[in-house]
PDB file of C-alpha atoms in Angstrom:
ATOM      1  CA  MET A  10    -283.373   1.031 -64.754  1.00  0.00           C
ATOM      2  CA  LEU A  11    -280.276   1.048 -67.103  1.00  0.00           C
ATOM      3  CA  ALA A  12    -278.086   3.819 -65.991  1.00  0.00           C
ATOM      4  CA  SER A  13    -274.897   5.426 -67.262  1.00  0.00           C
ATOM      5  CA  LYS A  14    -272.947   8.496 -66.133  1.00  0.00           C
ATOM      6  CA  ALA A  15    -271.143  11.400 -67.803  1.00  0.00           C
ATOM      7  CA  HIS A  16    -268.572  13.512 -66.066  1.00  0.00           C
ATOM      8  CA  VAL A  17    -268.974  17.241 -66.789  1.00  0.00           C
ATOM      9  CA  ASP A  18    -266.524  19.535 -65.016  1.00  0.00           C
ATOM     10  CA  ASN A  19    -266.744  18.493 -61.465  1.00  0.00           C
ATOM     11  CA  THR A  20    -270.353  17.346 -61.680  1.00  0.00           C
ATOM     12  CA  ILE A  21    -271.525  13.806 -62.358  1.00  0.00           C
ATOM     13  CA  CYS A  22    -274.653  13.608 -64.444  1.00  0.00           C
ATOM     14  CA  TYR A  23    -276.682  10.415 -64.283  1.00  0.00           C
ATOM     15  CA  MET A  24    -278.829   9.392 -67.227  1.00  0.00           C
ATOM     16  CA  GLY A  25    -281.101   6.436 -67.350  1.00  0.00           C
ATOM     17  CA  PHE A  26    -283.916   4.599 -69.090  1.00  0.00           C
ATOM     18  CA  ILE A  27    -286.984   3.419 -67.230  1.00  0.00           C
ATOM     19  CA  THR A  28    -288.052  -0.133 -67.783  1.00  0.00           C
ATOM     20  CA  ASP A  29    -291.360  -1.860 -67.211  1.00  0.00           C
ATOM     21  CA  ARG A  30    -289.946  -3.746 -64.202  1.00  0.00           C
ATOM     22  CA  MET A  31    -290.451  -0.772 -61.882  1.00  0.00           C
ATOM     23  CA  PRO A  32    -289.844  -1.524 -58.137  1.00  0.00           C
ATOM     24  CA  THR A  33    -292.702  -0.888 -55.763  1.00  0.00           C
ATOM     25  CA  TYR A  34    -290.339   0.862 -53.405  1.00  0.00           C
ATOM     26  CA  MET A  35    -287.730   3.570 -54.137  1.00  0.00           C
ATOM     27  CA  PRO A  36    -285.453   3.725 -51.042  1.00  0.00           C
ATOM     28  CA  VAL A  37    -283.351   6.541 -52.414  1.00  0.00           C
ATOM     29  CA  ILE A  38    -286.262   8.956 -52.545  1.00  0.00           C
ATOM     30  CA  GLY A  39    -288.399   7.232 -49.898  1.00  0.00           C
ATOM     31  CA  ILE A  40    -291.428   6.637 -52.067  1.00  0.00           C
ATOM     32  CA  SER A  41    -293.599   3.505 -51.881  1.00  0.00           C
ATOM     33  CA  PHE A  42    -296.603   2.639 -53.992  1.00  0.00           C
ATOM     34  CA  ASP A  43    -298.770  -0.356 -54.677  1.00  0.00           C
ATOM     35  CA  LEU A  44    -301.410   0.862 -57.017  1.00  0.00           C
ATOM     36  CA  PRO A  45    -301.022   0.968 -60.836  1.00  0.00           C
ATOM     37  CA  GLY A  46    -301.936   4.627 -60.952  1.00  0.00           C
ATOM     38  CA  GLN A  47    -299.211   5.556 -58.402  1.00  0.00           C
ATOM     39  CA  LYS A  48    -296.703   3.498 -60.379  1.00  0.00           C
ATOM     40  CA  ARG A  49    -297.562   5.418 -63.620  1.00  0.00           C
ATOM     41  CA  ARG A  50    -297.290   8.750 -61.919  1.00  0.00           C
ATOM     42  CA  VAL A  51    -293.883   8.110 -60.402  1.00  0.00           C
ATOM     43  CA  LYS A  52    -292.677   6.641 -63.675  1.00  0.00           C
ATOM     44  CA  SER A  53    -293.745   9.816 -65.451  1.00  0.00           C
ATOM     45  CA  LEU A  54    -292.049  12.072 -62.857  1.00  0.00           C
ATOM     46  CA  LEU A  55    -288.890   9.999 -63.177  1.00  0.00           C
ATOM     47  CA  LEU A  56    -288.986  10.270 -66.939  1.00  0.00           C
ATOM     48  CA  ILE A  57    -289.275  14.032 -66.740  1.00  0.00           C
ATOM     49  CA  PHE A  58    -286.428  14.169 -64.184  1.00  0.00           C
ATOM     50  CA  PHE A  59    -284.134  12.169 -66.560  1.00  0.00           C
ATOM     51  CA  VAL A  60    -285.037  14.283 -69.577  1.00  0.00           C
ATOM     52  CA  LEU A  61    -284.172  17.389 -67.646  1.00  0.00           C
ATOM     53  CA  THR A  62    -280.971  15.840 -66.319  1.00  0.00           C
ATOM     54  CA  ILE A  63    -279.882  14.876 -69.778  1.00  0.00           C
ATOM     55  CA  SER A  64    -280.617  18.419 -71.040  1.00  0.00           C
ATOM     56  CA  LEU A  65    -278.671  20.052 -68.256  1.00  0.00           C
ATOM     57  CA  CYS A  66    -275.778  17.713 -68.749  1.00  0.00           C
ATOM     58  CA  ALA A  67    -275.650  18.461 -72.418  1.00  0.00           C
ATOM     59  CA  GLN A  68    -275.666  22.188 -71.721  1.00  0.00           C
ATOM     60  CA  ALA A  69    -272.856  21.806 -69.231  1.00  0.00           C
ATOM     61  CA  GLU A  70    -270.882  19.678 -71.663  1.00  0.00           C
ATOM     62  CA  ASP A  71    -271.400  22.300 -74.416  1.00  0.00           C
ATOM     63  CA  LYS A  72    -269.919  24.983 -72.185  1.00  0.00           C
ATOM     64  CA  MET A  73    -266.712  22.930 -71.843  1.00  0.00           C
ATOM     65  CA  ILE A  74    -266.199  23.184 -75.635  1.00  0.00           C
ATOM     66  CA  ILE A  75    -264.376  26.284 -76.991  1.00  0.00           C
ATOM     67  CA  ARG A  76    -265.609  26.913 -80.491  1.00  0.00           C
ATOM     68  CA  ALA A  77    -262.399  28.017 -82.355  1.00  0.00           C
ATOM     69  CA  SER A  78    -262.589  29.481 -85.788  1.00  0.00           C
ATOM     70  CA  ILE A  79    -259.721  29.294 -88.369  1.00  0.00           C
ATOM     71  CA  PRO A  80    -259.668  31.567 -91.495  1.00  0.00           C
ATOM     72  CA  ALA A  81    -260.120  29.522 -94.661  1.00  0.00           C
ATOM     73  CA  GLY A  82    -257.272  29.436 -97.187  1.00  0.00           C
ATOM     74  CA  LEU A  83    -254.379  29.599 -94.729  1.00  0.00           C
ATOM     75  CA  ALA A  84    -251.184  27.853 -95.965  1.00  0.00           C
ATOM     76  CA  PRO A  85    -249.285  25.124 -94.153  1.00  0.00           C
ATOM     77  CA  PRO A  86    -248.080  24.921 -91.448  1.00  0.00           C
ATOM     78  CA  LEU A  87    -250.690  27.326 -90.006  1.00  0.00           C
ATOM     79  CA  LEU A  88    -253.464  25.020 -91.283  1.00  0.00           C
ATOM     80  CA  ILE A  89    -253.095  21.519 -92.636  1.00  0.00           C
ATOM     81  CA  GLU A  90    -256.340  19.902 -93.786  1.00  0.00           C
ATOM     82  CA  LYS A  91    -256.470  16.098 -94.354  1.00  0.00           C
ATOM     83  CA  GLY A  92    -260.069  15.441 -95.311  1.00  0.00           C
ATOM     84  CA  ASP A  93    -262.171  16.384 -92.344  1.00  0.00           C
ATOM     85  CA  LYS A  94    -259.173  16.359 -90.080  1.00  0.00           C
ATOM     86  CA  LYS A  95    -257.640  19.686 -89.121  1.00  0.00           C
ATOM     87  CA  GLU A  96    -253.993  20.055 -88.067  1.00  0.00           C
ATOM     88  CA  GLY A  97    -251.219  22.564 -88.119  1.00  0.00           C
ATOM     89  CA  LEU A  98    -249.723  25.296 -85.908  1.00  0.00           C
ATOM     90  CA  ILE A  99    -252.983  27.170 -85.164  1.00  0.00           C
ATOM     91  CA  VAL A 100    -254.734  23.903 -84.192  1.00  0.00           C
ATOM     92  CA  ASP A 101    -251.853  22.936 -81.998  1.00  0.00           C
ATOM     93  CA  TYR A 102    -251.438  26.102 -80.043  1.00  0.00           C
ATOM     94  CA  THR A 103    -255.258  26.632 -79.711  1.00  0.00           C
ATOM     95  CA  ASN A 104    -255.588  23.064 -78.283  1.00  0.00           C
ATOM     96  CA  ALA A 105    -252.790  23.866 -75.854  1.00  0.00           C
ATOM     97  CA  LEU A 106    -254.594  27.068 -74.691  1.00  0.00           C
ATOM     98  CA  ALA A 107    -257.826  25.166 -74.281  1.00  0.00           C
ATOM     99  CA  GLU A 108    -256.085  22.484 -72.250  1.00  0.00           C
ATOM    100  CA  ILE A 109    -254.673  25.218 -69.902  1.00  0.00           C
ATOM    101  CA  LEU A 110    -258.227  26.390 -69.494  1.00  0.00           C
ATOM    102  CA  GLY A 111    -259.418  22.911 -68.690  1.00  0.00           C
ATOM    103  CA  ARG A 112    -261.559  22.884 -71.811  1.00  0.00           C
ATOM    104  CA  LYS A 113    -261.559  21.258 -75.293  1.00  0.00           C
ATOM    105  CA  ALA A 114    -261.318  23.151 -78.642  1.00  0.00           C
ATOM    106  CA  GLN A 115    -263.694  22.440 -81.491  1.00  0.00           C
ATOM    107  CA  PHE A 116    -262.473  23.794 -84.850  1.00  0.00           C
ATOM    108  CA  SER A 117    -264.373  25.242 -87.762  1.00  0.00           C
ATOM    109  CA  VAL A 118    -262.622  26.625 -90.911  1.00  0.00           C
ATOM    110  CA  VAL A 119    -264.591  29.726 -91.824  1.00  0.00           C
ATOM    111  CA  THR A 120    -264.380  31.987 -94.854  1.00  0.00           C
ATOM    112  CA  ARG A 121    -263.039  35.423 -94.064  1.00  0.00           C
ATOM    113  CA  TYR A 122    -266.157  37.341 -94.851  1.00  0.00           C
ATOM    114  CA  ARG A 123    -268.176  35.154 -92.405  1.00  0.00           C
ATOM    115  CA  LEU A 124    -265.652  35.254 -89.554  1.00  0.00           C
ATOM    116  CA  LEU A 125    -266.646  38.647 -87.965  1.00  0.00           C
ATOM    117  CA  GLY A 126    -270.385  37.880 -88.106  1.00  0.00           C
ATOM    118  CA  TYR A 127    -269.971  34.513 -86.406  1.00  0.00           C
ATOM    119  CA  LEU A 128    -267.913  36.029 -83.585  1.00  0.00           C
ATOM    120  CA  LEU A 129    -270.170  38.989 -83.097  1.00  0.00           C
ATOM    121  CA  LYS A 130    -273.231  36.720 -82.768  1.00  0.00           C
ATOM    122  CA  GLY A 131    -271.422  34.435 -80.345  1.00  0.00           C
ATOM    123  CA  GLN A 132    -271.574  31.483 -82.812  1.00  0.00           C
ATOM    124  CA  MET A 133    -267.809  31.215 -82.392  1.00  0.00           C
ATOM    125  CA  ASP A 134    -265.797  31.896 -79.282  1.00  0.00           C
ATOM    126  CA  ILE A 135    -262.316  32.754 -80.450  1.00  0.00           C
ATOM    127  CA  LEU A 136    -260.174  33.345 -83.538  1.00  0.00           C
ATOM    128  CA  CYS A 137    -256.549  32.867 -82.732  1.00  0.00           C
ATOM    129  CA  TYR A 138    -254.890  34.066 -85.847  1.00  0.00           C
ATOM    130  CA  THR A 139    -255.533  37.739 -86.397  1.00  0.00           C
ATOM    131  CA  SER A 140    -253.720  41.103 -85.858  1.00  0.00           C
ATOM    132  CA  PRO A 141    -254.830  44.512 -84.664  1.00  0.00           C
ATOM    133  CA  LEU A 142    -252.821  45.846 -87.674  1.00  0.00           C
ATOM    134  CA  TRP A 143    -255.354  44.329 -90.123  1.00  0.00           C
ATOM    135  CA  ASP A 144    -258.394  43.559 -87.991  1.00  0.00           C
ATOM    136  CA  SER A 145    -260.646  46.671 -87.673  1.00  0.00           C
ATOM    137  CA  SER A 146    -263.146  45.093 -85.207  1.00  0.00           C
ATOM    138  CA  GLN A 147    -261.375  46.246 -81.979  1.00  0.00           C
ATOM    139  CA  ASP A 148    -264.448  48.179 -80.794  1.00  0.00           C
ATOM    140  CA  LYS A 149    -266.678  45.065 -81.230  1.00  0.00           C
ATOM    141  CA  MET A 150    -264.351  42.300 -80.053  1.00  0.00           C
ATOM    142  CA  ASP A 151    -261.960  41.727 -77.141  1.00  0.00           C
ATOM    143  CA  PHE A 152    -258.353  41.308 -78.240  1.00  0.00           C
ATOM    144  CA  SER A 153    -255.917  39.122 -76.317  1.00  0.00           C
ATOM    145  CA  LYS A 154    -252.254  39.750 -75.605  1.00  0.00           C
ATOM    146  CA  THR A 155    -249.790  38.892 -78.353  1.00  0.00           C
ATOM    147  CA  LEU A 156    -249.138  35.225 -79.058  1.00  0.00           C
ATOM    148  CA  PHE A 157    -246.269  35.699 -81.405  1.00  0.00           C
ATOM    149  CA  ILE A 158    -245.002  37.862 -84.303  1.00  0.00           C
ATOM    150  CA  LYS A 159    -245.660  37.187 -87.942  1.00  0.00           C
ATOM    151  CA  ARG A 160    -242.692  38.492 -89.972  1.00  0.00           C
ATOM    152  CA  GLU A 161    -243.300  39.549 -93.593  1.00  0.00           C
ATOM    153  CA  ILE A 162    -240.279  39.392 -95.875  1.00  0.00           C
ATOM    154  CA  VAL A 163    -239.163  39.416 -99.475  1.00  0.00           C
ATOM    155  CA  ILE A 164    -236.934  36.569-100.569  1.00  0.00           C
ATOM    156  CA  GLY A 165    -234.876  36.727-103.757  1.00  0.00           C
ATOM    157  CA  GLN A 166    -231.646  36.075-105.493  1.00  0.00           C
ATOM    158  CA  ALA A 167    -228.549  37.154-103.661  1.00  0.00           C
ATOM    159  CA  PRO A 168    -227.267  39.824-103.368  1.00  0.00           C
ATOM    160  CA  MET A 169    -230.550  41.398-102.385  1.00  0.00           C
ATOM    161  CA  PRO A 170    -230.909  45.199-102.168  1.00  0.00           C
ATOM    162  CA  LYS A 171    -230.778  46.576 -98.643  1.00  0.00           C
ATOM    163  CA  THR A 172    -234.208  48.350 -98.823  1.00  0.00           C
ATOM    164  CA  VAL A 173    -237.473  48.098-100.702  1.00  0.00           C
ATOM    165  CA  GLU A 174    -236.383  51.085-102.836  1.00  0.00           C
ATOM    166  CA  GLY A 175    -233.919  48.738-104.453  1.00  0.00           C
ATOM    167  CA  LEU A 176    -236.731  46.517-105.754  1.00  0.00           C
ATOM    168  CA  LYS A 177    -238.000  49.272-108.144  1.00  0.00           C
ATOM    169  CA  GLY A 178    -238.699  47.821-111.603  1.00  0.00           C
ATOM    170  CA  LYS A 179    -238.839  44.274-110.269  1.00  0.00           C
ATOM    171  CA  THR A 180    -241.774  41.836-110.225  1.00  0.00           C
ATOM    172  CA  LEU A 181    -242.749  40.245-106.900  1.00  0.00           C
ATOM    173  CA  GLY A 182    -244.806  37.128-106.354  1.00  0.00           C
ATOM    174  CA  THR A 183    -247.693  38.073-104.223  1.00  0.00           C
ATOM    175  CA  MET A 184    -250.899  36.576-102.857  1.00  0.00           C
ATOM    176  CA  LEU A 185    -254.209  37.374-104.583  1.00  0.00           C
ATOM    177  CA  GLN A 186    -256.239  40.081-102.797  1.00  0.00           C
ATOM    178  CA  TYR A 187    -253.562  40.456-100.076  1.00  0.00           C
ATOM    179  CA  VAL A 188    -252.749  43.967 -98.773  1.00  0.00           C
ATOM    180  CA  TYR A 189    -249.104  44.758 -98.302  1.00  0.00           C
ATOM    181  CA  PRO A 190    -248.767  48.044 -96.325  1.00  0.00           C
ATOM    182  CA  THR A 191    -245.074  48.454 -97.001  1.00  0.00           C
ATOM    183  CA  LEU A 192    -245.285  47.630-100.742  1.00  0.00           C
ATOM    184  CA  ASP A 193    -248.733  48.846-101.752  1.00  0.00           C
ATOM    185  CA  PRO A 194    -247.542  52.461-102.440  1.00  0.00           C
ATOM    186  CA  TYR A 195    -245.007  51.023-104.922  1.00  0.00           C
ATOM    187  CA  PHE A 196    -247.499  48.654-106.460  1.00  0.00           C
ATOM    188  CA  SER A 197    -250.103  51.464-106.897  1.00  0.00           C
ATOM    189  CA  THR A 198    -247.699  53.648-108.734  1.00  0.00           C
ATOM    190  CA  GLY A 199    -246.196  50.883-110.847  1.00  0.00           C
ATOM    191  CA  LYS A 200    -242.732  51.292-109.383  1.00  0.00           C
ATOM    192  CA  ILE A 201    -242.815  47.667-108.379  1.00  0.00           C
ATOM    193  CA  ASN A 202    -244.946  45.088-110.077  1.00  0.00           C
ATOM    194  CA  ARG A 203    -246.927  42.310-108.373  1.00  0.00           C
ATOM    195  CA  GLU A 204    -247.809  38.917-109.762  1.00  0.00           C
ATOM    196  CA  ASP A 205    -250.539  37.316-107.830  1.00  0.00           C
ATOM    197  CA  ASN A 206    -250.981  33.638-107.028  1.00  0.00           C
ATOM    198  CA  VAL A 207    -253.475  31.730-104.974  1.00  0.00           C
ATOM    199  CA  SER A 208    -251.157  30.114-102.415  1.00  0.00           C
ATOM    200  CA  GLU A 209    -247.907  30.730-100.621  1.00  0.00           C
ATOM    201  CA  GLU A 210    -246.597  27.326-101.636  1.00  0.00           C
ATOM    202  CA  ALA A 211    -247.199  28.057-105.333  1.00  0.00           C
ATOM    203  CA  ASN A 212    -245.208  31.199-105.146  1.00  0.00           C
ATOM    204  CA  LEU A 213    -242.280  29.570-103.403  1.00  0.00           C
ATOM    205  CA  LYS A 214    -242.351  26.747-105.930  1.00  0.00           C
ATOM    206  CA  LYS A 215    -242.128  29.296-108.813  1.00  0.00           C
ATOM    207  CA  LEU A 216    -239.161  30.900-107.022  1.00  0.00           C
ATOM    208  CA  LEU A 217    -237.490  27.530-106.466  1.00  0.00           C
ATOM    209  CA  HIS A 218    -237.761  26.671-110.160  1.00  0.00           C
ATOM    210  CA  GLY A 219    -236.674  30.065-111.387  1.00  0.00           C
ATOM    211  CA  ARG A 220    -239.956  31.214-112.828  1.00  0.00           C
ATOM    212  CA  ILE A 221    -239.953  34.374-110.686  1.00  0.00           C
ATOM    213  CA  GLN A 222    -237.069  36.141-109.008  1.00  0.00           C
ATOM    214  CA  TYR A 223    -238.746  37.613-105.867  1.00  0.00           C
ATOM    215  CA  VAL A 224    -241.530  36.531-103.561  1.00  0.00           C
ATOM    216  CA  VAL A 225    -243.306  38.194-100.673  1.00  0.00           C
ATOM    217  CA  THR A 226    -243.892  35.707 -97.978  1.00  0.00           C
ATOM    218  CA  ASP A 227    -243.924  35.042 -94.229  1.00  0.00           C
ATOM    219  CA  GLN A 228    -240.904  33.630 -92.301  1.00  0.00           C
ATOM    220  CA  ILE A 229    -243.108  30.822 -90.899  1.00  0.00           C
ATOM    221  CA  PHE A 230    -244.154  29.687 -94.404  1.00  0.00           C
ATOM    222  CA  LEU A 231    -240.593  29.874 -95.649  1.00  0.00           C
ATOM    223  CA  ASP A 232    -239.147  27.885 -92.740  1.00  0.00           C
ATOM    224  CA  TYR A 233    -241.804  25.202 -93.250  1.00  0.00           C
ATOM    225  CA  PHE A 234    -241.284  25.028 -97.040  1.00  0.00           C
ATOM    226  CA  ARG A 235    -237.539  24.691 -96.470  1.00  0.00           C
ATOM    227  CA  LEU A 236    -238.022  21.426 -94.536  1.00  0.00           C
ATOM    228  CA  LYS A 237    -238.762  19.600 -97.853  1.00  0.00           C
ATOM    229  CA  ASN A 238    -237.088  22.064-100.211  1.00  0.00           C
ATOM    230  CA  PRO A 239    -233.759  23.116 -98.575  1.00  0.00           C
ATOM    231  CA  ASP A 240    -232.523  24.722-101.823  1.00  0.00           C
ATOM    232  CA  ILE A 241    -235.161  27.504-101.540  1.00  0.00           C
ATOM    233  CA  THR A 242    -232.697  29.546 -99.433  1.00  0.00           C
ATOM    234  CA  LYS A 243    -229.522  28.590-101.459  1.00  0.00           C
ATOM    235  CA  ASN A 244    -227.949  31.699-102.956  1.00  0.00           C
ATOM    236  CA  ARG A 245    -230.934  33.674-101.805  1.00  0.00           C
ATOM    237  CA  GLN A 246    -231.437  36.422 -99.212  1.00  0.00           C
ATOM    238  CA  THR A 247    -234.356  38.236 -97.541  1.00  0.00           C
ATOM    239  CA  ILE A 248    -235.464  41.822 -96.974  1.00  0.00           C
ATOM    240  CA  PHE A 249    -237.508  42.541 -93.849  1.00  0.00           C
ATOM    241  CA  LEU A 250    -240.833  44.217 -94.552  1.00  0.00           C
ATOM    242  CA  LYS A 251    -243.039  44.295 -91.476  1.00  0.00           C
ATOM    243  CA  ASP A 252    -243.917  42.580 -88.150  1.00  0.00           C
ATOM    244  CA  TYR A 253    -247.528  41.781 -87.320  1.00  0.00           C
ATOM    245  CA  PRO A 254    -248.441  40.884 -83.748  1.00  0.00           C
ATOM    246  CA  ILE A 255    -250.689  37.803 -83.850  1.00  0.00           C
ATOM    247  CA  ILE A 256    -253.403  37.718 -81.236  1.00  0.00           C
ATOM    248  CA  CYS A 257    -256.787  35.981 -80.468  1.00  0.00           C
ATOM    249  CA  SER A 258    -259.972  37.919 -80.910  1.00  0.00           C
ATOM    250  CA  THR A 259    -262.651  36.886 -78.447  1.00  0.00           C
ATOM    251  CA  SER A 260    -266.424  37.110 -78.946  1.00  0.00           C
ATOM    252  CA  ARG A 261    -268.147  39.141 -76.175  1.00  0.00           C
ATOM    253  CA  LEU A 262    -271.024  36.743 -76.412  1.00  0.00           C
ATOM    254  CA  GLY A 263    -268.778  33.651 -76.246  1.00  0.00           C
ATOM    255  CA  ARG A 264    -267.669  31.192 -73.589  1.00  0.00           C
ATOM    256  CA  VAL A 265    -264.144  32.486 -73.122  1.00  0.00           C
ATOM    257  CA  THR A 266    -263.093  35.837 -71.393  1.00  0.00           C
ATOM    258  CA  LYS A 267    -260.201  37.943 -72.450  1.00  0.00           C
ATOM    259  CA  LYS A 268    -258.834  37.690 -68.904  1.00  0.00           C
ATOM    260  CA  ASP A 269    -258.819  33.905 -68.967  1.00  0.00           C
ATOM    261  CA  LEU A 270    -257.335  33.728 -72.416  1.00  0.00           C
ATOM    262  CA  ASP A 271    -254.572  36.241 -71.577  1.00  0.00           C
ATOM    263  CA  ASN A 272    -253.680  34.133 -68.514  1.00  0.00           C
ATOM    264  CA  ALA A 273    -253.606  30.972 -70.696  1.00  0.00           C
ATOM    265  CA  ILE A 274    -251.356  32.691 -73.254  1.00  0.00           C
ATOM    266  CA  THR A 275    -248.929  33.814 -70.492  1.00  0.00           C
ATOM    267  CA  LYS A 276    -248.750  30.190 -69.146  1.00  0.00           C
ATOM    268  CA  LEU A 277    -248.325  28.761 -72.637  1.00  0.00           C
ATOM    269  CA  LYS A 278    -245.475  31.073 -73.538  1.00  0.00           C
ATOM    270  CA  SER A 279    -243.636  30.820 -70.171  1.00  0.00           C
ATOM    271  CA  SER A 280    -243.797  27.066 -70.228  1.00  0.00           C
ATOM    272  CA  GLY A 281    -241.810  27.073 -73.508  1.00  0.00           C
ATOM    273  CA  LYS A 282    -244.479  24.912 -75.215  1.00  0.00           C
ATOM    274  CA  LEU A 283    -245.372  27.527 -77.830  1.00  0.00           C
ATOM    275  CA  GLU A 284    -241.729  27.660 -78.855  1.00  0.00           C
ATOM    276  CA  LEU A 285    -241.636  23.901 -79.191  1.00  0.00           C
ATOM    277  CA  LEU A 286    -244.701  23.909 -81.419  1.00  0.00           C
ATOM    278  CA  PHE A 287    -242.941  26.281 -83.783  1.00  0.00           C
ATOM    279  CA  LYS A 288    -239.911  24.023 -83.842  1.00  0.00           C
ATOM    280  CA  LYS A 289    -242.176  21.146 -84.804  1.00  0.00           C
ATOM    281  CA  TYR A 290    -242.774  22.939 -88.154  1.00  0.00           C
ATOM    282  CA  GLY A 291    -239.159  23.989 -88.612  1.00  0.00           C
ATOM    283  CA  SER A 292    -239.582  27.539 -87.540  1.00  0.00           C
ATOM    284  CA  THR A 293    -238.480  29.747 -84.667  1.00  0.00           C
ATOM    285  CA  MET A 294    -241.046  31.666 -82.651  1.00  0.00           C
ATOM    286  CA  ILE A 295    -240.665  35.462 -82.658  1.00  0.00           C
ATOM    287  CA  ASN A 296    -241.920  36.638 -79.302  1.00  0.00           C
ATOM    288  CA  GLY A 297    -244.062  39.794 -79.171  1.00  0.00           C
ATOM    289  CA  GLU A 298    -244.346  40.675 -75.468  1.00  0.00           C
TER     290      GLU A 298
END
């Protein structure tokens, strides 16, 4: 018998392959046999045993994996894709949460219109970049405590007006199909114009090269962009628009409970590790709770 073992949680699962050189006595289970028929029966029973063992071990190992979804189209540093490899702030702090839970995270980048369905069906366990201010599935999902605050701002040439009212008649670089609660009443009435683009980076590059005067962005994106483009904030100022509490939504059919995730978030934040992850990408974490 050629045997190997896999450690799953605190259980050791043994997996083996039966060879033709079967012993006539099995001291572990106290079975002896001499006839060919007995040998075949024991061999069959052992084969069934090992198949069941492998299946149970695989199921146990699956439960150790947290299936984490990430919305497609997020800009760096939230998501950085290098071929099949996924990196970035969301990957980092989700991995840290999984580690606290004694688990491993497995990531899938999912289009926004499929995210809710996957979570509702239990095909994904968690989504750790959403907000109760834009996510309407609170009655169907469990929402965690706040991870951090996403701060929405307008950046433009100094001196900037003190309020949004001062931007009347201006054109702002915006994201295609994005909703801006503070600005949408101005956009819908034509008091402020929006110029859509497909990425945060493209908007900030237009601002950097003077092809647009104002851009709606996120403090995290701006901080990360500034690492390689320090002139982006030269002679420019910002206006605060809105804060969004970022949380994890948890599938009620998934492998992670809200209670366990909340405890992990508390430990991650109190340890200071979440703040260090933000600094890795040139940003400062804004705490929510």
